[in-house]
Amino acid sequence: MTGEQYLLLPGPTPLPNRIIRAMGRPLINHRGPEFKEILQEVTAGVKEIYQTKHHVLIYPSSGTGGLEAAVVNFISPGDKVLAVSIGVFGDRFATIARNFGAQVEKIDFPWGEAADPEIIGERLKRDVNGEIKAVLITHNETSTCVFNDLKAIKEAAKDHPALFLVDAVSGLAAVDLRMDEWGIDVAVSGSQKAFMVPPGLSFLAFNDRAYAAYKRSKTPKFYWDIDLGLEYLEKGQNPVTPPISIYYGMQEALRMMKEEGLENILKRHKNYRDMVRKSIKAMGLKLLARDENASTAGTAVVAPEGIGANKIRQYMREKFNIVLAGGQQNLNDVIFRIGHLGYVRELDLLAVIAALEITLKELGFALNMGEGVKTAQEFILNNY
Ligand SMILES: *Cc1c(COP(=O)(O)O)cnc(C)c1O
């Protein structure tokens, strides 16, 4: 197979050359003045993407580390926590809280659907004594390619005092998220999704309400301790040795994102979603998510009866060097996922659609070749 891989996963995502070049620079002292400047620039840039004026700490870790940081800093053993799950990552956040001693009550919605704001609002309304200390919820559920309407959910919660802790690992910068405006207290993200940077850094954004909960929290911590992080941030450092090259990548990524503008970035992701979904429908395939809650970060496609999703993925990889994600847990072999977040271009997606049509034909699915491609071309013609 010649040429570069088409990496269309919902993380890690393709890297722009500008970012690759930035990361190739020689290392510097992580306790010196040059690193201080980079850390300050990156922290300020990430804050802008979160649309928050409050705190952001950056950890050397994968996204899951950021979720654990949220739990150990803002929740105490014995706290009653409402965990809303619409898939694998909602389950994971709930498990982390449970493992650290929280009393977790879970609300599960069927995989492929979004959380119903009314149901969450009703549950909080019944909590007249304010026993629920925190709500855990996923912004964009990567396993099903469905996003939650956090604004509506926050509104349905009315003035319930629970902290809102959000897993925005794959959602931030791909799906709209206005932390301060919507009153979200804590939100976690990571470098390897919409930021177009390799894995290695997670971001923990939190407001003063969350900080007050931290001051009361009794969960043991060291690596994730936010006071330690804030103390070092003041000096322009991380408490531990950070992945300096990934910081170079983040610095370049945030400059690129500033050039493009957040609004344009979100619009671009919306276009990817609409183009992919229209084309998939034109091929005669089914989508897992409904239009209203379909993620702009990725699309989950239901494989045709009799042709497993994994066979389609294998064919795409071997024949075309196109890498798509599979379904997780119950959805294994049922769906495949086309990631379209970060540094993806329309023509990459057009290539995927064209190759998918050939693949489906080859694997025995009856379709009119070219319907999907034509739909995508028309979408590009009308929207760019
Ligand atoms: C990718 C992802 C994570 C986990 O990130 P890791 O870097 O693999 O630890 C958590 N939540 C969501 C929604 C994700 O998409």
Coordinates of N, CA, C and O and ligand atoms in Angstrom, one line a residue, residues 10-12 61-67 88-90 92 138-143 167-171 188 190-193 199-202 337 341, ligand 1:
P10 N -12.2 8.8 15.6 CA -12.5 9.9 16.5 C -11.4 10.0 17.6 O -11.7 9.9 18.7
G11 N -10.2 10.1 17.1 CA -9.0 10.3 18.0 C -8.3 9.0 18.1 O -8.9 7.9 18.3
P12 N -6.9 9.0 17.9 CA -6.2 10.2 17.5 C -6.5 10.6 16.0 O -7.0 9.7 15.3
S61 N -1.2 13.5 30.5 CA -2.0 12.3 30.6 C -2.9 12.2 29.4 O -3.1 13.1 28.6
S62 N -3.5 11.0 29.3 CA -4.6 10.9 28.3 C -5.9 11.5 28.8 O -5.9 12.0 29.9
G63 N -6.9 11.5 28.0 CA -8.2 12.1 28.4 C -8.7 11.5 29.7 O -9.3 12.2 30.6
T64 N -8.6 10.2 29.8 CA -9.1 9.5 31.0 C -8.5 10.0 32.3 O -9.1 10.1 33.3
G65 N -7.2 10.4 32.2 CA -6.5 11.0 33.4 C -7.2 12.3 33.8 O -7.4 12.5 35.0
G66 N -7.7 13.1 32.8 CA -8.4 14.3 33.1 C -9.7 14.0 33.8 O -10.1 14.7 34.7
L67 N -10.4 12.9 33.4 CA -11.6 12.5 34.0 C -11.4 12.2 35.5 O -12.1 12.5 36.4
V88 N -20.2 4.3 26.1 CA -19.0 3.8 26.7 C -18.4 4.8 27.7 O -17.9 4.5 28.8
F89 N -18.3 6.1 27.2 CA -17.5 7.1 28.0 C -18.4 7.6 29.1 O -17.8 8.0 30.2
G90 N -19.7 7.6 29.0 CA -20.5 7.9 30.1 C -20.4 6.9 31.2 O -20.3 7.2 32.4
R92 N -17.7 5.1 31.7 CA -16.4 5.2 32.3 C -16.3 6.2 33.3 O -15.7 6.0 34.4
T138 N -21.5 13.3 29.6 CA -20.6 13.4 28.4 C -21.1 14.5 27.5 O -22.3 14.6 27.2
H139 N -20.2 15.2 26.9 CA -20.6 16.3 26.0 C -20.8 15.6 24.6 O -21.9 15.6 24.1
N140 N -19.8 14.9 24.1 CA -20.0 14.2 22.9 C -19.6 12.8 23.1 O -18.5 12.5 23.5
E141 N -20.6 11.9 23.0 CA -20.3 10.4 23.3 C -19.7 9.8 22.0 O -20.4 9.5 21.0
T142 N -18.4 9.6 22.1 CA -17.7 9.1 21.0 C -18.0 7.7 20.5 O -18.0 7.4 19.3
S143 N -18.5 6.9 21.4 CA -18.8 5.5 21.1 C -20.0 5.4 20.2 O -20.1 4.4 19.5
D167 N -17.5 15.5 30.5 CA -16.5 14.9 29.7 C -16.6 15.5 28.3 O -17.4 15.1 27.5
A168 N -15.7 16.4 28.0 CA -15.7 17.0 26.6 C -14.4 16.6 25.9 O -13.9 17.4 25.0
V169 N -14.0 15.4 26.1 CA -12.7 15.0 25.5 C -12.8 15.1 24.0 O -11.9 15.7 23.3
S170 N -13.8 14.5 23.4 CA -13.9 14.5 21.9 C -14.8 15.7 21.4 O -14.8 15.9 20.3
G171 N -15.5 16.3 22.4 CA -16.4 17.3 21.9 C -15.8 18.7 21.8 O -16.2 19.5 20.9
V188 N -13.6 18.5 30.9 CA -12.3 17.8 30.6 C -12.1 17.6 29.1 O -13.1 17.3 28.4
G190 N -8.8 16.8 25.8 CA -7.5 16.2 25.6 C -6.9 16.7 24.3 O -7.6 17.1 23.4
S191 N -5.6 16.5 24.1 CA -4.9 17.0 22.9 C -5.2 16.2 21.6 O -5.0 16.8 20.6
Q192 N -5.6 15.0 21.7 CA -5.6 14.1 20.5 C -6.9 14.1 19.8 O -7.1 13.2 18.9
K193 N -7.9 14.9 20.1 CA -9.1 14.9 19.4 C -9.2 16.1 18.5 O -8.4 16.2 17.5
P199 N -1.7 12.3 21.3 CA -2.2 12.1 22.7 C -1.0 12.5 23.6 O 0.2 12.5 23.2
G200 N -1.4 12.9 24.8 CA -0.3 13.2 25.8 C -0.7 14.3 26.8 O -0.1 14.4 27.9
L201 N -1.6 15.2 26.4 CA -2.0 16.2 27.4 C -3.6 16.2 27.6 O -4.3 16.0 26.6
S202 N -4.0 16.3 28.9 CA -5.4 16.5 29.1 C -5.6 17.9 29.7 O -4.7 18.4 30.3
R337 N -17.4 3.6 12.6 CA -17.4 5.0 12.9 C -16.4 5.8 12.0 O -15.2 5.4 11.9
L341 N -13.1 14.8 12.9 CA -12.8 16.0 13.8 C -11.4 16.3 13.6 O -10.6 15.4 13.3
Ligands
LIG1 C1 -11.3 9.6 23.7 C2 -12.2 9.9 24.8 C3 -11.9 9.7 26.2 C4 -10.7 9.0 26.7 O1 -9.5 9.6 26.2 P1 -8.2 8.7 26.4 O2 -7.2 9.7 25.9 O3 -8.3 7.5 25.5 O4 -8.0 8.4 27.8 C5 -12.9 10.0 27.2 N1 -14.0 10.5 26.8 C6 -14.4 10.7 25.5 C7 -15.7 11.3 25.2 C8 -13.5 10.4 24.5 O5 -13.9 10.6 23.2

